[in-house]
Structure formats: C-alpha cells, structure tokens
Amino acid sequence: MAVTDLVLEGGGAKLPGLVGAVNALTSADYSIHRIAGTSAGAIVGALTTAGIPPESLVETVLDKDFTDFEDLNPVFDLVPWLGKIQGLLFHKGMYLGTAIHDFLDDALAAQGIRTWGDLRLDDPDSALPPPPPPERQYRLVVIVSDVSRGRMLRLPWDYQSALGVNPDSQSVAEAVCASAATPFFFRPRSLPADPSVAGGDSVLGADGGLLSNFPVGIFDRKDEKPARWPTLGVMLSARETAETQWRPNANTYQYAVSLLSTMINAHDRRHIDEPSVTDRTIFVDTADHSSTDFALTRTDKLDLIDSGDTAAMEFLSTWDWQTWKERYDRR
C-alpha cells in the first residue's frame, strides 16, 4: 500500500469533486497519512481524517441537500430575501453557518472526534524539527483567514502561538467552519483567543481561500532528509495554460473580478506554476459548476464525483513517485 499526504483545494459547492478524487485514491490502495485543506478541502479533509470511509462519504454527499447549508434566521422564513439582506448588513454574511457546523459536528462526533486532541498523530519521523513540536502532531491542518489581524492561520498548528489557546481543547468543527466561511455568504466564526497574545479575547475567522486556497507546500520537508512519501494535491479546476489564464479586462466589471481573483489566487499561483507542483497535482475539471451554487441535483453531484474519480485515475496511470523524486528532489 502506497502512502501519501494530501492537500485539498477549496471550492465551495464543488466539494463532491474532492470526494471523488479521495475515493479513487483509496480505491487504488493509497493510505492517506495527513490532509491539509481550505474551505471545501477542509470539510472533506476533516471527514476523511476522522475515519469515515470514502465510499460512505460519497453516499453522504449524494444524500445531503446542500441548500440546507443556506440557513437563515427562522424569523425570516417567509421573507428569505429580507433575511439575506439583514444577515449581510448586520452579521457580515447572509447565512448563519449553523447548519454546516451541526452537520460537521455530528459527523465527526459519530467517529469519536470533537476536539483537535482527538486528531493527534504520533509521527516522530516527520519533517518537523526533532522532536516534532506537539503543536504540529495532527492528522489534519485547515487554513483560516484571521480577518481581525490580517493574517493566515494554520489550525491547529497556530492555536498556541497565534491565539494563545490549547489546540487540544478546541473544536475541530468550529475551525473547519471558519475555513469554509465564504465572505458575505456565511458569517465569519469567532475563534477564542488569549488577549495577551492576540490582542482580544477572540478573532474573526473567515474563508481560508482568501489567503491560501491550495497550501500545497505545507507538508514538504524543509530539512536535508529525503521525503518518505509524496504530498499530492487535488485542485478543483482543469490545468490552466497561458491562454486560459489570460483575462481581457475589457470593462470595469471584468477588471474588478480579475482584481479579486488576483488577491485570492496570487499567493498560491507562484507554487502551482512550478512543474514540481503541477506534476504531483490532480486537476479536477469542474468548469460546469459554480462554487456558490448549492442547489446541486443528484446528477450534478454524480458528475462532480465522477470528474474527481476520473481525474485521479488518469493521474495515477502516469504517476511515479521515484521518477518525481529523481526529477525534483535529489536529497
């Protein structure tokens, strides 16, 4: 059985594409050691590292009505448009985010996972400085944007140093929900903090994709030892060429969209364009779907799952770990 670490890109409602890719990897006898993810990648990563079999996760995704996640204050059940405006104006997001939190909390609890202490990983031979610091000994890492202080959080790694709290007592579901809190769609999450460290007793955590939607290098070794196994990535887009990356910016609207895309993607783009990264990344073509359209039919979900499965199998048909190491990592 081959071993790999995995990095999952964020993509909102395109989440089934990640599930399809993960299912294909495990069906091909890959054992996933650790997962890092942002937004939808954080959700799939949490459910996978909690021990839910990928084939069961496929059924869960197919059975779940994603529009349940678009939860409004019940006061506005008869006038949902007013509830969206009220949430956006007074709570920084149209939807409560309670439904996603409860879904995750229940699914994780069924696997015996509630706090980060339940996701501890004993890995003395990791790339981290010997002995590996306890704040990094976990099976999962999720990316969150700390909008209170304008910085990226890698949770649970940064709980102690950046927030001054013990990671083992913090909720996994809460951190994942923060990572998935798409700006203006879902309310940001309040993460507890020590005022002497963070400057306040909490920080607002929002979509990690604002700062790093594909943290592909997070598990790469920084010492002189050779990597024990690869870190593979899964992106929810087809591999881009110079032509598909180019934007005309013919008007103010297109220019604004390009500015937003640049702010979100530029941090990761410099890594994604490196051959050493593209050659270890599974590109799932999800062009026919929107990351913010949660009204997915079963057919839509099956299409995304099949796209993930196909992309992963095509990748594995040519992937060779030894060849990659000889080309890019000769330590």
Short mmCIF file of C-alpha atoms in Angstrom, two decimals:
data_model
loop_
_atom_site.label_atom_id
_atom_site.label_comp_id
_atom_site.label_asym_id
_atom_site.label_seq_id
_atom_site.Cartn_x
_atom_site.Cartn_y
_atom_site.Cartn_z
CA MET A 1 0.00 0.00 0.00
CA ALA A 2 1.36 3.41 -1.02
CA VAL A 3 1.35 6.28 1.49
CA THR A 4 0.71 9.93 0.70
CA ASP A 5 -0.02 13.24 2.34
CA LEU A 6 -2.81 15.15 0.65
CA VAL A 7 -3.64 18.82 0.05
CA LEU A 8 -7.21 19.67 -0.99
CA GLU A 9 -8.14 22.95 -2.66
CA GLY A 10 -11.15 24.96 -1.57
CA GLY A 11 -14.12 25.13 -3.88
CA GLY A 12 -17.39 25.59 -2.01
CA ALA A 13 -20.23 23.61 -3.58
CA LYS A 14 -17.75 21.80 -5.86
CA LEU A 15 -16.90 19.66 -2.83
CA PRO A 16 -18.11 16.36 -4.44
CA GLY A 17 -15.19 16.60 -6.87
CA LEU A 18 -12.79 16.28 -3.94
CA VAL A 19 -14.75 13.33 -2.57
CA GLY A 20 -14.49 11.56 -5.92
CA ALA A 21 -10.72 12.08 -6.08
CA VAL A 22 -10.15 10.90 -2.49
CA ASN A 23 -12.32 7.85 -3.10
CA ALA A 24 -10.30 6.99 -6.22
CA LEU A 25 -7.00 7.31 -4.33
CA THR A 26 -8.09 5.00 -1.52
CA SER A 27 -9.60 2.55 -4.02
CA ALA A 28 -6.15 2.43 -5.64
CA ASP A 29 -4.70 1.35 -2.26
CA TYR A 30 -3.31 4.70 -1.21
CA SER A 31 -3.16 5.29 2.55
CA ILE A 32 -3.60 8.98 3.39
CA HIS A 33 -1.30 9.97 6.26
CA ARG A 34 -2.19 13.65 6.71
CA ILE A 35 -4.50 16.11 4.97
CA ALA A 36 -4.37 19.88 4.64
CA GLY A 37 -7.29 21.75 3.17
CA THR A 38 -9.09 25.03 2.74
CA SER A 39 -12.86 25.59 2.76
CA ALA A 40 -14.41 22.58 0.97
CA GLY A 41 -10.99 20.92 1.21
CA ALA A 42 -11.07 21.42 4.97
CA ILE A 43 -14.51 19.80 5.16
CA VAL A 44 -13.52 16.74 3.12
CA GLY A 45 -10.21 16.55 4.97
CA ALA A 46 -11.91 16.60 8.37
CA LEU A 47 -14.41 13.89 7.46
CA THR A 48 -11.69 11.73 5.91
CA THR A 49 -9.16 12.03 8.75
CA ALA A 50 -11.98 11.31 11.21
CA GLY A 51 -12.11 7.83 9.70
CA ILE A 52 -15.22 7.97 7.53
CA PRO A 53 -14.64 5.55 4.63
CA PRO A 54 -14.56 7.41 1.30
CA GLU A 55 -17.29 5.22 -0.17
CA SER A 56 -19.52 6.17 2.78
CA LEU A 57 -18.62 9.82 2.25
CA VAL A 58 -19.77 9.51 -1.37
CA GLU A 59 -23.19 8.35 -0.17
CA THR A 60 -23.34 11.09 2.46
CA VAL A 61 -22.66 13.75 -0.16
CA LEU A 62 -25.23 12.30 -2.55
CA ASP A 63 -27.91 12.14 0.14
CA LYS A 64 -27.27 15.58 1.63
CA ASP A 65 -29.26 18.54 0.32
CA PHE A 66 -26.63 21.27 0.11
CA THR A 67 -29.27 24.00 0.20
CA ASP A 68 -29.76 23.07 3.87
CA PHE A 69 -26.48 24.89 4.45
CA GLU A 70 -28.04 28.17 3.29
CA ASP A 71 -29.62 28.70 6.69
CA LEU A 72 -31.31 31.96 7.64
CA ASN A 73 -32.67 33.23 10.92
CA PRO A 74 -36.06 31.45 11.27
CA VAL A 75 -37.70 34.84 11.77
CA PHE A 76 -37.27 35.37 8.04
CA ASP A 77 -38.64 32.03 6.81
CA LEU A 78 -41.48 33.77 4.96
CA VAL A 79 -39.27 36.54 3.53
CA PRO A 80 -35.87 34.90 2.88
CA TRP A 81 -34.66 37.80 0.73
CA LEU A 82 -35.04 40.11 3.71
CA GLY A 83 -33.16 37.61 5.90
CA LYS A 84 -30.25 37.64 3.47
CA ILE A 85 -30.09 41.42 3.50
CA GLN A 86 -30.33 41.52 7.30
CA GLY A 87 -27.56 38.93 7.68
CA LEU A 88 -25.32 40.69 5.20
CA LEU A 89 -25.79 44.16 6.69
CA PHE A 90 -25.67 43.30 10.39
CA HIS A 91 -23.81 39.97 10.68
CA LYS A 92 -21.26 40.08 7.83
CA GLY A 93 -22.86 37.17 5.96
CA MET A 94 -26.21 36.11 4.52
CA TYR A 95 -26.27 32.67 6.11
CA LEU A 96 -25.82 31.65 9.74
CA GLY A 97 -23.41 28.78 9.13
CA THR A 98 -25.09 26.81 11.92
CA ALA A 99 -26.25 24.07 9.55
CA ILE A 100 -22.73 23.38 8.28
CA HIS A 101 -21.39 23.41 11.83
CA ASP A 102 -24.02 20.98 13.10
CA PHE A 103 -23.57 18.67 10.11
CA LEU A 104 -19.82 18.54 10.69
CA ASP A 105 -20.08 18.30 14.46
CA ASP A 106 -22.49 15.35 14.26
CA ALA A 107 -20.49 13.53 11.57
CA LEU A 108 -17.22 13.96 13.46
CA ALA A 109 -18.74 13.06 16.83
CA ALA A 110 -20.06 9.81 15.34
CA GLN A 111 -16.39 8.94 14.70
CA GLY A 112 -15.32 9.99 18.21
CA ILE A 113 -13.86 13.30 17.02
CA ARG A 114 -14.76 16.56 18.75
CA THR A 115 -11.58 18.46 19.57
CA TRP A 116 -8.18 18.60 17.93
CA GLY A 117 -6.84 16.39 20.68
CA ASP A 118 -8.81 13.57 19.04
CA LEU A 119 -6.82 14.04 15.82
CA ARG A 120 -3.38 13.72 17.38
CA LEU A 121 -0.79 11.91 15.23
CA ASP A 122 2.29 10.21 16.67
CA ASP A 123 4.86 10.72 13.90
CA PRO A 124 8.40 11.09 15.31
CA ASP A 125 9.98 10.71 11.85
CA SER A 126 8.18 13.64 10.26
CA ALA A 127 9.96 16.52 8.55
CA LEU A 128 9.39 18.77 11.52
CA PRO A 129 12.35 19.61 13.79
CA PRO A 130 13.23 16.66 16.06
CA PRO A 131 11.41 16.01 18.22
CA PRO A 132 8.37 17.24 16.26
CA PRO A 133 6.74 20.07 18.21
CA PRO A 134 3.44 18.98 19.74
CA GLU A 135 1.52 21.80 18.02
CA ARG A 136 2.12 20.10 14.66
CA GLN A 137 1.38 16.48 15.54
CA TYR A 138 -2.06 16.21 13.95
CA ARG A 139 -3.65 14.33 11.06
CA LEU A 140 -5.38 17.45 9.72
CA VAL A 141 -4.48 21.09 9.07
CA VAL A 142 -7.03 23.67 7.90
CA ILE A 143 -6.34 27.16 6.58
CA VAL A 144 -8.30 30.04 8.11
CA SER A 145 -8.10 33.78 7.41
CA ASP A 146 -7.81 35.77 10.64
CA VAL A 147 -9.53 38.94 9.43
CA SER A 148 -9.19 40.60 12.84
CA ARG A 149 -5.45 40.85 12.39
CA GLY A 150 -4.99 40.27 8.66
CA ARG A 151 -3.05 37.01 8.84
CA MET A 152 -3.28 33.38 7.86
CA LEU A 153 -3.85 30.70 10.49
CA ARG A 154 -2.86 27.06 10.04
CA LEU A 155 -5.06 25.30 12.54
CA PRO A 156 -4.35 23.53 14.83
CA TRP A 157 -0.68 24.45 14.31
CA ASP A 158 -1.11 28.14 15.15
CA TYR A 159 -3.58 27.96 18.04
CA GLN A 160 -0.90 28.27 20.71
CA SER A 161 1.49 30.71 19.06
CA ALA A 162 -1.05 32.99 17.35
CA LEU A 163 -4.10 32.73 19.60
CA GLY A 164 -2.61 31.64 22.93
CA VAL A 165 -5.01 28.71 23.44
CA ASN A 166 -4.51 24.98 23.79
CA PRO A 167 -5.33 23.33 20.43
CA ASP A 168 -6.33 20.04 22.02
CA SER A 169 -9.35 21.66 23.66
CA GLN A 170 -10.58 23.50 20.55
CA SER A 171 -13.45 22.32 18.35
CA VAL A 172 -12.50 20.77 15.01
CA ALA A 173 -15.91 21.62 13.53
CA GLU A 174 -15.55 25.28 14.52
CA ALA A 175 -12.17 25.61 12.82
CA VAL A 176 -13.40 23.89 9.66
CA CYS A 177 -16.48 26.13 9.56
CA ALA A 178 -14.24 29.18 9.81
CA SER A 179 -12.16 27.90 6.91
CA ALA A 180 -15.35 27.45 4.87
CA ALA A 181 -16.98 30.80 5.77
CA THR A 182 -17.16 32.28 2.27
CA PRO A 183 -17.16 36.09 2.64
CA PHE A 184 -20.62 37.64 2.53
CA PHE A 185 -22.27 34.24 2.10
CA PHE A 186 -21.54 32.77 5.54
CA ARG A 187 -20.93 34.64 8.76
CA PRO A 188 -17.32 34.58 9.97
CA ARG A 189 -16.68 32.45 13.04
CA SER A 190 -15.45 33.75 16.37
CA LEU A 191 -12.36 31.84 17.46
CA PRO A 192 -11.33 32.11 21.14
CA ALA A 193 -8.03 33.75 21.95
CA ASP A 194 -5.89 34.94 24.84
CA PRO A 195 -5.89 38.78 24.85
CA SER A 196 -2.25 38.86 25.91
CA VAL A 197 -1.33 37.01 22.70
CA ALA A 198 -3.97 38.03 20.16
CA GLY A 199 -4.91 41.48 21.45
CA GLY A 200 -8.50 40.42 22.15
CA ASP A 201 -10.45 37.52 23.59
CA SER A 202 -11.41 36.30 20.11
CA VAL A 203 -10.61 36.77 16.43
CA LEU A 204 -12.89 36.53 13.42
CA GLY A 205 -12.05 33.56 11.22
CA ALA A 206 -13.17 33.53 7.58
CA ASP A 207 -12.60 31.61 4.37
CA GLY A 208 -9.01 30.40 4.23
CA GLY A 209 -9.13 30.74 0.47
CA LEU A 210 -8.70 34.49 0.86
CA LEU A 211 -5.05 33.84 1.73
CA SER A 212 -4.23 30.30 0.57
CA ASN A 213 -6.75 28.20 -1.28
CA PHE A 214 -4.24 25.47 -2.10
CA PRO A 215 -1.47 25.22 0.54
CA VAL A 216 0.41 22.63 -1.47
CA GLY A 217 3.81 23.03 0.23
CA ILE A 218 2.59 22.74 3.80
CA PHE A 219 3.92 19.21 4.40
CA ASP A 220 7.08 19.44 2.27
CA ARG A 221 10.29 18.61 4.10
CA LYS A 222 12.48 21.58 4.97
CA ASP A 223 15.40 19.54 6.32
CA GLU A 224 18.08 17.61 4.40
CA LYS A 225 16.38 14.24 4.61
CA PRO A 226 14.58 12.74 1.60
CA ALA A 227 10.80 12.72 1.69
CA ARG A 228 9.29 9.46 2.95
CA TRP A 229 6.33 9.69 0.59
CA PRO A 230 4.75 12.28 -1.69
CA THR A 231 2.38 15.11 -0.95
CA LEU A 232 -0.26 15.01 -3.67
CA GLY A 233 -2.64 17.86 -4.39
CA VAL A 234 -6.20 17.97 -5.67
CA MET A 235 -7.39 21.13 -7.43
CA LEU A 236 -10.97 21.80 -8.49
CA SER A 237 -10.09 23.19 -11.89
CA ALA A 238 -8.56 21.96 -15.12
CA ARG A 239 -4.85 22.54 -15.65
CA GLU A 240 -4.51 26.08 -16.97
CA THR A 241 -2.49 27.21 -19.96
CA ALA A 242 -1.20 30.70 -20.67
CA GLU A 243 -4.26 31.26 -22.85
CA THR A 244 -6.80 30.19 -20.20
CA GLN A 245 -5.08 32.29 -17.51
CA TRP A 246 -5.29 35.48 -19.58
CA ARG A 247 -8.23 37.83 -18.91
CA PRO A 248 -9.26 40.62 -21.32
CA ASN A 249 -10.37 43.10 -18.60
CA ALA A 250 -12.38 44.94 -21.22
CA ASN A 251 -14.57 46.76 -18.73
CA THR A 252 -14.71 47.79 -15.08
CA TYR A 253 -16.65 44.69 -14.02
CA GLN A 254 -14.14 42.30 -15.61
CA TYR A 255 -11.33 44.33 -14.08
CA ALA A 256 -12.91 44.08 -10.60
CA VAL A 257 -13.34 40.31 -10.99
CA SER A 258 -9.71 40.00 -12.06
CA LEU A 259 -8.54 42.06 -9.10
CA LEU A 260 -10.46 39.83 -6.69
CA SER A 261 -9.14 36.69 -8.36
CA THR A 262 -5.59 38.03 -8.18
CA MET A 263 -5.90 38.83 -4.47
CA ILE A 264 -7.21 35.33 -3.74
CA ASN A 265 -5.03 33.25 -6.05
CA ALA A 266 -1.69 35.05 -6.46
CA HIS A 267 -0.22 33.59 -3.24
CA ASP A 268 -0.74 30.02 -4.48
CA ARG A 269 -0.21 30.68 -8.19
CA ARG A 270 3.56 31.03 -7.82
CA HIS A 271 3.64 27.48 -6.48
CA ILE A 272 1.06 25.98 -8.82
CA ASP A 273 3.00 27.14 -11.87
CA GLU A 274 6.08 25.20 -10.76
CA PRO A 275 6.49 21.90 -12.66
CA SER A 276 7.31 20.11 -9.39
CA VAL A 277 3.82 21.05 -8.17
CA THR A 278 1.78 20.51 -11.34
CA ASP A 279 3.38 17.09 -11.76
CA ARG A 280 2.02 15.97 -8.37
CA THR A 281 -1.40 17.61 -8.63
CA ILE A 282 -4.70 16.07 -9.66
CA PHE A 283 -6.70 18.61 -11.69
CA VAL A 284 -10.46 18.03 -11.49
CA ASP A 285 -12.38 19.80 -14.24
CA THR A 286 -15.39 21.45 -12.57
CA ALA A 287 -15.90 24.24 -15.09
CA ASP A 288 -19.61 23.48 -15.48
CA HIS A 289 -20.32 24.15 -11.79
CA SER A 290 -20.21 27.18 -9.51
CA SER A 291 -18.61 27.18 -6.06
CA THR A 292 -21.53 29.20 -4.67
CA ASP A 293 -24.44 27.30 -6.25
CA PHE A 294 -25.58 24.92 -3.53
CA ALA A 295 -28.72 23.82 -5.39
CA LEU A 296 -26.97 20.75 -6.76
CA THR A 297 -29.08 17.88 -8.04
CA ARG A 298 -28.04 14.28 -7.52
CA THR A 299 -26.97 14.28 -11.16
CA ASP A 300 -24.79 17.37 -10.56
CA LYS A 301 -23.12 15.68 -7.61
CA LEU A 302 -22.54 12.46 -9.53
CA ASP A 303 -20.98 14.49 -12.34
CA LEU A 304 -18.58 16.16 -9.91
CA ILE A 305 -17.76 12.88 -8.15
CA ASP A 306 -17.12 11.19 -11.50
CA SER A 307 -14.91 14.10 -12.58
CA GLY A 308 -12.83 13.70 -9.41
CA ASP A 309 -12.63 9.94 -9.82
CA THR A 310 -11.63 10.18 -13.49
CA ALA A 311 -9.02 12.88 -12.87
CA ALA A 312 -7.43 10.87 -10.03
CA MET A 313 -7.33 7.64 -12.03
CA GLU A 314 -5.83 9.40 -15.06
CA PHE A 315 -3.22 10.98 -12.79
CA LEU A 316 -2.32 7.66 -11.17
CA SER A 317 -1.98 5.97 -14.56
CA THR A 318 1.18 8.02 -15.22
CA TRP A 319 2.29 8.99 -11.68
CA ASP A 320 5.53 7.51 -10.41
CA TRP A 321 6.97 8.62 -7.07
CA GLN A 322 10.53 7.56 -7.86
CA THR A 323 10.52 9.41 -11.16
CA TRP A 324 9.22 12.55 -9.45
CA LYS A 325 11.96 12.35 -6.78
CA GLU A 326 14.72 11.89 -9.35
CA ARG A 327 13.47 14.91 -11.25
CA TYR A 328 12.71 17.32 -8.40
CA ASP A 329 14.09 16.04 -5.08
CA ARG A 330 17.56 14.51 -5.18
CA ARG A 331 18.27 14.72 -1.45
#
